[in-house]
PDB file of C-alpha atoms in Angstrom:
ATOM      1  CA  MET A   1      59.967  -7.718 -19.339  1.00 93.00           C
ATOM      2  CA  ASN A   2      56.626  -6.018 -19.026  1.00 96.00           C
ATOM      3  CA  VAL A   3      56.888  -3.070 -15.439  1.00 97.00           C
ATOM      4  CA  LEU A   4      54.581  -1.174 -14.113  1.00 98.00           C
ATOM      5  CA  ILE A   5      55.462   1.527 -11.787  1.00 98.00           C
ATOM      6  CA  VAL A   6      53.484   3.017  -9.091  1.00 98.00           C
ATOM      7  CA  PHE A   7      54.283   5.941  -8.147  1.00 98.00           C
ATOM      8  CA  ALA A   8      52.800   8.063  -4.932  1.00 98.00           C
ATOM      9  CA  HIS A   9      54.579  11.403  -4.304  1.00 97.00           C
ATOM     10  CA  PRO A  10      52.521  14.597  -4.396  1.00 96.00           C
ATOM     11  CA  GLU A  11      55.588  16.426  -6.183  1.00 92.00           C
ATOM     12  CA  PRO A  12      56.337  14.710  -9.533  1.00 91.00           C
ATOM     13  CA  ALA A  13      60.238  17.101  -9.040  1.00 92.00           C
ATOM     14  CA  SER A  14      60.541  15.429  -5.621  1.00 95.00           C
ATOM     15  CA  PHE A  15      63.573  13.229  -5.278  1.00 95.00           C
ATOM     16  CA  SER A  16      61.293   9.993  -5.529  1.00 96.00           C
ATOM     17  CA  GLY A  17      59.815  11.553  -8.782  1.00 96.00           C
ATOM     18  CA  ALA A  18      63.806  11.419  -9.945  1.00 96.00           C
ATOM     19  CA  LEU A  19      63.990   7.593  -8.711  1.00 97.00           C
ATOM     20  CA  ARG A  20      60.658   6.857 -11.214  1.00 97.00           C
ATOM     21  CA  ASP A  21      62.725   8.997 -14.218  1.00 96.00           C
ATOM     22  CA  THR A  22      66.038   7.171 -13.726  1.00 97.00           C
ATOM     23  CA  ALA A  23      63.758   3.768 -13.827  1.00 97.00           C
ATOM     24  CA  CYS A  24      62.281   4.865 -17.019  1.00 97.00           C
ATOM     25  CA  ALA A  25      64.957   5.335 -18.739  1.00 96.00           C
ATOM     26  CA  THR A  26      67.137   2.721 -16.905  1.00 96.00           C
ATOM     27  CA  LEU A  27      64.817  -0.128 -17.877  1.00 96.00           C
ATOM     28  CA  LYS A  28      63.715   1.246 -21.059  1.00 96.00           C
ATOM     29  CA  ALA A  29      67.478   1.248 -22.407  1.00 94.00           C
ATOM     30  CA  LEU A  30      67.412  -2.105 -21.315  1.00 94.00           C
ATOM     31  CA  GLY A  31      64.403  -3.100 -23.728  1.00 94.00           C
ATOM     32  CA  HIS A  32      61.809  -3.872 -21.160  1.00 96.00           C
ATOM     33  CA  GLN A  33      58.476  -2.258 -21.408  1.00 96.00           C
ATOM     34  CA  LEU A  34      56.865   0.387 -18.550  1.00 96.00           C
ATOM     35  CA  GLN A  35      53.596   2.118 -17.685  1.00 97.00           C
ATOM     36  CA  VAL A  36      53.269   4.016 -14.892  1.00 97.00           C
ATOM     37  CA  SER A  37      50.416   4.653 -12.062  1.00 98.00           C
ATOM     38  CA  ASP A  38      51.316   8.481 -11.286  1.00 98.00           C
ATOM     39  CA  LEU A  39      48.599   8.240  -8.182  1.00 98.00           C
ATOM     40  CA  TYR A  40      48.455  11.791  -7.312  1.00 97.00           C
ATOM     41  CA  ARG A  41      48.244  12.814 -10.566  1.00 97.00           C
ATOM     42  CA  MET A  42      45.648  10.444 -11.238  1.00 97.00           C
ATOM     43  CA  GLU A  43      43.946  11.701  -8.213  1.00 96.00           C
ATOM     44  CA  PHE A  44      42.979   7.905  -7.114  1.00 96.00           C
ATOM     45  CA  SER A  45      41.095   7.919  -4.526  1.00 96.00           C
ATOM     46  CA  ALA A  46      42.518   5.995  -0.990  1.00 96.00           C
ATOM     47  CA  VAL A  47      39.038   4.970   0.127  1.00 95.00           C
ATOM     48  CA  GLY A  48      37.607   1.743  -1.008  1.00 93.00           C
ATOM     49  CA  ASP A  49      33.631   1.717  -0.818  1.00 93.00           C
ATOM     50  CA  VAL A  50      30.430   1.284  -2.392  1.00 93.00           C
ATOM     51  CA  ASP A  51      31.697   3.555  -5.200  1.00 94.00           C
ATOM     52  CA  ASP A  52      34.438   1.035  -6.047  1.00 95.00           C
ATOM     53  CA  PHE A  53      31.718  -0.829  -7.538  1.00 95.00           C
ATOM     54  CA  VAL A  54      28.960  -0.332 -10.769  1.00 93.00           C
ATOM     55  CA  HIS A  55      26.746  -3.502  -8.962  1.00 94.00           C
ATOM     56  CA  ASP A  56      23.816  -2.703  -6.873  1.00 90.00           C
ATOM     57  CA  VAL A  57      25.894  -3.585  -3.674  1.00 90.00           C
ATOM     58  CA  CYS A  58      24.307  -4.593  -0.193  1.00 82.00           C
ATOM     59  CA  ASP A  59      24.822  -2.317   2.272  1.00 74.00           C
ATOM     60  CA  THR A  60      22.768  -4.336   4.729  1.00 79.00           C
ATOM     61  CA  PRO A  61      25.416  -4.777   6.203  1.00 90.00           C
ATOM     62  CA  PHE A  62      27.764  -3.774   3.788  1.00 91.00           C
ATOM     63  CA  ASP A  63      30.443  -6.128   3.772  1.00 91.00           C
ATOM     64  CA  TYR A  64      33.503  -4.809   0.928  1.00 92.00           C
ATOM     65  CA  GLN A  65      35.335  -8.161   0.763  1.00 92.00           C
ATOM     66  CA  SER A  66      32.014  -9.730  -0.406  1.00 92.00           C
ATOM     67  CA  GLU A  67      31.659  -7.039  -2.902  1.00 93.00           C
ATOM     68  CA  GLN A  68      35.242  -7.222  -4.333  1.00 95.00           C
ATOM     69  CA  ARG A  69      34.503 -10.767  -5.028  1.00 93.00           C
ATOM     70  CA  LEU A  70      31.305 -10.234  -6.554  1.00 92.00           C
ATOM     71  CA  ALA A  71      32.909  -7.345  -9.195  1.00 95.00           C
ATOM     72  CA  HIS A  72      35.596  -9.939  -9.743  1.00 95.00           C
ATOM     73  CA  GLN A  73      32.930 -12.673 -11.005  1.00 93.00           C
ATOM     74  CA  ARG A  74      30.828 -10.123 -12.738  1.00 95.00           C
ATOM     75  CA  GLY A  75      33.475  -7.312 -14.020  1.00 95.00           C
ATOM     76  CA  SER A  76      31.818  -5.047 -12.384  1.00 95.00           C
ATOM     77  CA  TYR A  77      34.784  -2.429 -10.620  1.00 95.00           C
ATOM     78  CA  CYS A  78      34.664   1.043 -11.185  1.00 96.00           C
ATOM     79  CA  ALA A  79      36.575   2.196 -14.432  1.00 96.00           C
ATOM     80  CA  GLU A  80      39.512   3.130 -11.580  1.00 96.00           C
ATOM     81  CA  ILE A  81      40.344  -0.061 -10.357  1.00 97.00           C
ATOM     82  CA  ALA A  82      39.345  -1.859 -13.845  1.00 97.00           C
ATOM     83  CA  ALA A  83      42.199   0.010 -15.649  1.00 96.00           C
ATOM     84  CA  GLU A  84      44.476  -0.619 -12.613  1.00 97.00           C
ATOM     85  CA  GLN A  85      43.454  -3.978 -12.414  1.00 97.00           C
ATOM     86  CA  GLU A  86      44.762  -4.668 -16.265  1.00 97.00           C
ATOM     87  CA  LYS A  87      47.699  -3.243 -15.766  1.00 97.00           C
ATOM     88  CA  LEU A  88      48.614  -5.894 -13.036  1.00 97.00           C
ATOM     89  CA  ARG A  89      47.765  -8.805 -15.462  1.00 96.00           C
ATOM     90  CA  TRP A  90      49.836  -7.142 -18.095  1.00 96.00           C
ATOM     91  CA  CYS A  91      52.895  -6.519 -15.823  1.00 96.00           C
ATOM     92  CA  ASP A  92      55.463  -9.145 -15.378  1.00 96.00           C
ATOM     93  CA  LEU A  93      57.524  -6.844 -12.278  1.00 97.00           C
ATOM     94  CA  VAL A  94      55.816  -4.414 -10.386  1.00 98.00           C
ATOM     95  CA  MET A  95      57.495  -1.334  -8.510  1.00 98.00           C
ATOM     96  CA  LEU A  96      56.174   1.052  -5.898  1.00 98.00           C
ATOM     97  CA  ASN A  97      57.923   4.184  -5.756  1.00 98.00           C
ATOM     98  CA  PHE A  98      56.638   6.350  -2.580  1.00 97.00           C
ATOM     99  CA  PRO A  99      58.237   8.540   0.178  1.00 97.00           C
ATOM    100  CA  LEU A 100      58.290   6.538   4.151  1.00 95.00           C
ATOM    101  CA  TRP A 101      56.048   8.287   5.680  1.00 95.00           C
ATOM    102  CA  TRP A 102      55.775   6.836   9.162  1.00 92.00           C
ATOM    103  CA  PHE A 103      57.421   3.905   8.471  1.00 90.00           C
ATOM    104  CA  GLY A 104      55.212   3.045   5.873  1.00 93.00           C
ATOM    105  CA  PRO A 105      53.232   4.101   2.228  1.00 96.00           C
ATOM    106  CA  PRO A 106      51.634   7.206   2.035  1.00 97.00           C
ATOM    107  CA  ALA A 107      47.731   6.870   2.328  1.00 97.00           C
ATOM    108  CA  ILE A 108      47.132   6.998  -1.529  1.00 98.00           C
ATOM    109  CA  LEU A 109      49.100   3.753  -1.871  1.00 98.00           C
ATOM    110  CA  LYS A 110      47.539   1.970   1.026  1.00 97.00           C
ATOM    111  CA  GLY A 111      44.733   2.588  -0.698  1.00 97.00           C
ATOM    112  CA  TRP A 112      45.312   1.331  -4.181  1.00 98.00           C
ATOM    113  CA  ILE A 113      47.101  -1.756  -2.499  1.00 97.00           C
ATOM    114  CA  ASP A 114      43.650  -2.145  -0.873  1.00 96.00           C
ATOM    115  CA  ARG A 115      41.617  -1.259  -3.838  1.00 97.00           C
ATOM    116  CA  VAL A 116      43.040  -3.041  -6.631  1.00 97.00           C
ATOM    117  CA  MET A 117      45.086  -6.270  -4.939  1.00 96.00           C
ATOM    118  CA  SER A 118      41.116  -7.526  -3.931  1.00 96.00           C
ATOM    119  CA  VAL A 119      39.742 -10.535  -2.954  1.00 94.00           C
ATOM    120  CA  GLY A 120      38.892 -12.437  -5.979  1.00 93.00           C
ATOM    121  CA  PHE A 121      41.640 -11.057  -8.217  1.00 95.00           C
ATOM    122  CA  ALA A 122      44.791 -10.989  -6.281  1.00 94.00           C
ATOM    123  CA  TYR A 123      43.599 -13.491  -3.625  1.00 93.00           C
ATOM    124  CA  ASP A 124      41.384 -15.758  -2.423  1.00 90.00           C
ATOM    125  CA  ALA A 125      41.511 -18.386   0.069  1.00 89.00           C
ATOM    126  CA  ASP A 126      42.372 -21.158  -2.277  1.00 90.00           C
ATOM    127  CA  ARG A 127      45.103 -18.996  -4.249  1.00 91.00           C
ATOM    128  CA  ARG A 128      47.643 -17.730  -1.482  1.00 87.00           C
ATOM    129  CA  PHE A 129      50.950 -17.869  -1.471  1.00 91.00           C
ATOM    130  CA  GLU A 130      52.421 -20.170  -4.031  1.00 89.00           C
ATOM    131  CA  ARG A 131      48.708 -20.662  -5.822  1.00 90.00           C
ATOM    132  CA  GLY A 132      48.463 -16.435  -5.360  1.00 88.00           C
ATOM    133  CA  ALA A 133      46.401 -15.174  -8.297  1.00 91.00           C
ATOM    134  CA  LEU A 134      49.613 -12.784  -9.208  1.00 95.00           C
ATOM    135  CA  SER A 135      52.132 -15.882  -9.168  1.00 92.00           C
ATOM    136  CA  GLY A 136      55.013 -15.585 -11.913  1.00 92.00           C
ATOM    137  CA  ARG A 137      55.320 -11.876 -11.086  1.00 95.00           C
ATOM    138  CA  GLN A 138      57.891  -9.336  -9.310  1.00 96.00           C
ATOM    139  CA  ALA A 139      57.346  -7.117  -6.686  1.00 97.00           C
ATOM    140  CA  MET A 140      60.162  -4.383  -6.250  1.00 97.00           C
ATOM    141  CA  VAL A 141      60.144  -1.378  -3.495  1.00 98.00           C
ATOM    142  CA  THR A 142      61.904   2.116  -4.053  1.00 98.00           C
ATOM    143  CA  ILE A 143      61.505   4.646  -0.835  1.00 97.00           C
ATOM    144  CA  THR A 144      62.905   7.520  -0.021  1.00 96.00           C
ATOM    145  CA  THR A 145      63.358   8.627   3.898  1.00 93.00           C
ATOM    146  CA  GLY A 146      63.676  11.397   6.133  1.00 90.00           C
ATOM    147  CA  SER A 147      66.186   9.923   8.452  1.00 87.00           C
ATOM    148  CA  PRO A 148      69.656   9.228   7.502  1.00 86.00           C
ATOM    149  CA  ALA A 149      70.687   5.504   7.010  1.00 86.00           C
ATOM    150  CA  ALA A 150      71.499   5.018  10.655  1.00 83.00           C
ATOM    151  CA  ARG A 151      68.057   5.202  11.521  1.00 86.00           C
ATOM    152  CA  PHE A 152      67.949   1.445  10.020  1.00 85.00           C
ATOM    153  CA  SER A 153      71.003  -0.002  10.888  1.00 82.00           C
ATOM    154  CA  LEU A 154      70.006  -1.986  14.551  1.00 79.00           C
ATOM    155  CA  ASP A 155      74.196  -1.309  14.648  1.00 78.00           C
ATOM    156  CA  SER A 156      72.486   2.306  15.836  1.00 73.00           C
ATOM    157  CA  PRO A 157      71.706   3.207  19.729  1.00 72.00           C
ATOM    158  CA  ARG A 158      69.057   5.483  18.438  1.00 71.00           C
ATOM    159  CA  ALA A 159      67.688   3.056  15.500  1.00 74.00           C
ATOM    160  CA  TYR A 160      64.261   2.530  14.840  1.00 78.00           C
ATOM    161  CA  THR A 161      63.880  -0.289  12.984  1.00 82.00           C
ATOM    162  CA  ASP A 162      66.268  -1.973   9.810  1.00 87.00           C
ATOM    163  CA  LEU A 163      64.909  -1.429   6.516  1.00 88.00           C
ATOM    164  CA  ALA A 164      63.876  -5.229   6.038  1.00 90.00           C
ATOM    165  CA  GLY A 165      62.344  -4.877   9.260  1.00 89.00           C
ATOM    166  CA  THR A 166      60.055  -1.740   7.891  1.00 90.00           C
ATOM    167  CA  LEU A 167      59.212  -3.255   5.014  1.00 94.00           C
ATOM    168  CA  LEU A 168      58.258  -6.632   6.395  1.00 94.00           C
ATOM    169  CA  PRO A 169      54.647  -5.711   5.472  1.00 95.00           C
ATOM    170  CA  LEU A 170      55.232  -5.522   1.888  1.00 96.00           C
ATOM    171  CA  ASN A 171      58.113  -7.859   1.176  1.00 95.00           C
ATOM    172  CA  LYS A 172      56.802 -10.496   3.247  1.00 93.00           C
ATOM    173  CA  GLY A 173      53.160  -9.918   3.909  1.00 94.00           C
ATOM    174  CA  LEU A 174      51.780  -8.234   0.490  1.00 96.00           C
ATOM    175  CA  PHE A 175      53.845  -9.534  -2.029  1.00 96.00           C
ATOM    176  CA  PRO A 176      54.186 -13.642  -1.616  1.00 96.00           C
ATOM    177  CA  TYR A 177      50.968 -13.407  -0.096  1.00 96.00           C
ATOM    178  CA  VAL A 178      49.041 -13.275  -3.553  1.00 96.00           C
ATOM    179  CA  GLY A 179      52.242 -14.855  -5.161  1.00 95.00           C
ATOM    180  CA  MET A 180      54.820 -12.733  -6.240  1.00 96.00           C
ATOM    181  CA  THR A 181      58.540 -12.611  -5.504  1.00 95.00           C
ATOM    182  CA  ALA A 182      59.825  -9.510  -3.921  1.00 95.00           C
ATOM    183  CA  LEU A 183      63.062  -8.005  -5.239  1.00 96.00           C
ATOM    184  CA  PRO A 184      65.677  -6.762  -2.912  1.00 95.00           C
ATOM    185  CA  PRO A 185      64.731  -3.043  -2.782  1.00 96.00           C
ATOM    186  CA  PHE A 186      66.178   0.181  -2.794  1.00 97.00           C
ATOM    187  CA  ALA A 187      66.600   3.149  -0.454  1.00 96.00           C
ATOM    188  CA  ALA A 188      67.724   6.789  -0.529  1.00 96.00           C
ATOM    189  CA  TYR A 189      67.702   8.224   3.063  1.00 94.00           C
ATOM    190  CA  ALA A 190      67.608  11.450   4.068  1.00 93.00           C
ATOM    191  CA  VAL A 191      67.633  12.849   0.871  1.00 93.00           C
ATOM    192  CA  ALA A 192      66.415  16.857   2.017  1.00 91.00           C
ATOM    193  CA  LYS A 193      69.123  16.378   4.262  1.00 93.00           C
ATOM    194  CA  VAL A 194      72.312  15.107   1.600  1.00 93.00           C
ATOM    195  CA  ASP A 195      74.097  17.903  -1.119  1.00 94.00           C
ATOM    196  CA  PRO A 196      73.630  17.524  -5.043  1.00 93.00           C
ATOM    197  CA  GLU A 197      76.530  15.196  -5.211  1.00 94.00           C
ATOM    198  CA  ALA A 198      74.890  12.807  -2.684  1.00 94.00           C
ATOM    199  CA  ARG A 199      71.709  12.750  -4.731  1.00 94.00           C
ATOM    200  CA  ALA A 200      73.404  12.259  -8.160  1.00 95.00           C
ATOM    201  CA  ASP A 201      75.162   9.285  -6.552  1.00 95.00           C
ATOM    202  CA  TYR A 202      71.680   8.013  -5.199  1.00 96.00           C
ATOM    203  CA  LEU A 203      70.719   7.714  -9.251  1.00 97.00           C
ATOM    204  CA  ARG A 204      73.905   5.986  -9.808  1.00 97.00           C
ATOM    205  CA  GLN A 205      73.040   4.039  -7.280  1.00 97.00           C
ATOM    206  CA  TYR A 206      69.497   3.181  -8.161  1.00 97.00           C
ATOM    207  CA  ARG A 207      70.740   2.553 -11.676  1.00 96.00           C
ATOM    208  CA  ALA A 208      72.989  -0.109 -11.047  1.00 96.00           C
ATOM    209  CA  HIS A 209      70.842  -1.646  -8.926  1.00 96.00           C
ATOM    210  CA  LEU A 210      68.081  -1.973 -11.239  1.00 96.00           C
ATOM    211  CA  ILE A 211      70.561  -3.431 -13.898  1.00 95.00           C
ATOM    212  CA  ALA A 212      71.438  -5.932 -11.328  1.00 93.00           C
ATOM    213  CA  GLN A 213      68.073  -6.678 -10.038  1.00 92.00           C
ATOM    214  CA  ILE A 214      66.417  -6.623 -13.663  1.00 91.00           C
ATOM    215  CA  GLY A 215      68.682  -6.663 -16.440  1.00 86.00           C
ATOM    216  CA  ARG A 216      68.368  -6.941 -19.579  1.00 77.00           C
ATOM    217  CA  ALA A 217      64.714  -8.044 -21.703  1.00 70.00           C
ATOM    218  CA  GLN A 218      65.423 -11.754 -22.901  1.00 65.00           C
ATOM    219  CA  PRO A 219      64.402 -12.386 -26.612  1.00 50.00           C
ATOM    220  CA  GLY A 220      61.427 -12.858 -26.778  1.00 43.00           C
ATOM    221  CA  GLY A 221      59.624 -11.549 -23.982  1.00 44.00           C
ATOM    222  CA  ALA A 222      59.755 -12.626 -20.618  1.00 43.00           C
ATOM    223  CA  CYS A 223      58.115 -15.897 -19.244  1.00 38.00           C
ATOM    224  CA  PRO A 224      54.202 -15.437 -18.808  1.00 37.00           C
ATOM    225  CA  PRO A 225      53.239 -14.610 -16.200  1.00 37.00           C
ATOM    226  CA  GLY A 226      50.140 -16.593 -14.107  1.00 38.00           C
ATOM    227  CA  GLU A 227      46.830 -14.569 -14.883  1.00 40.00           C
ATOM    228  CA  PRO A 228      44.330 -13.605 -12.857  1.00 44.00           C
ATOM    229  CA  SER A 229      40.888 -15.637 -13.023  1.00 34.00           C
TER     230      SER A 229
END
């Protein structure tokens, strides 16, 4: 299986980074192929604008989605977006690894989604859900949080929401809309507040989670995914 990890943390040595490294080591040992998009190291722009395109843009008025569709038809995305879309064509599984900031991904990852999973490439009016352009692929979210697990349990009187509710825009919105199947997410809670032993246990849990959800690469590779066109 080909796996793309999209990593969105400003500090490579963060616990999110430790989870990324654990995923790389575990999946490689299981026989999978990996690529990592480290968005902060890449200085990936979070802003979708006219610079996303190398064709002449109509700016009276500027219609971002129309220009995305035209760029897909002409192959006229900027190099930054074209490279990420090529990684999505290559992968069977995309893993989004990020710290939860205000109940969502950092702006740089939201920008990656806005700019890369674009109309024409990832979806269109007649290519959504089971007919989505990225059908046949899987997706998994890996997050770290500042708050303890109790804040994400509806059994707690001071709960924000449950984890499923927090990740609803990704697992029930984005992924199925473009045809991807969402795998169960993994969360490491309150990582800045727990001791080293608890952190080590999180990594053990994550390794077991990856093995359970993804498993060992099958001989001959995974079934070929749907190809965006």
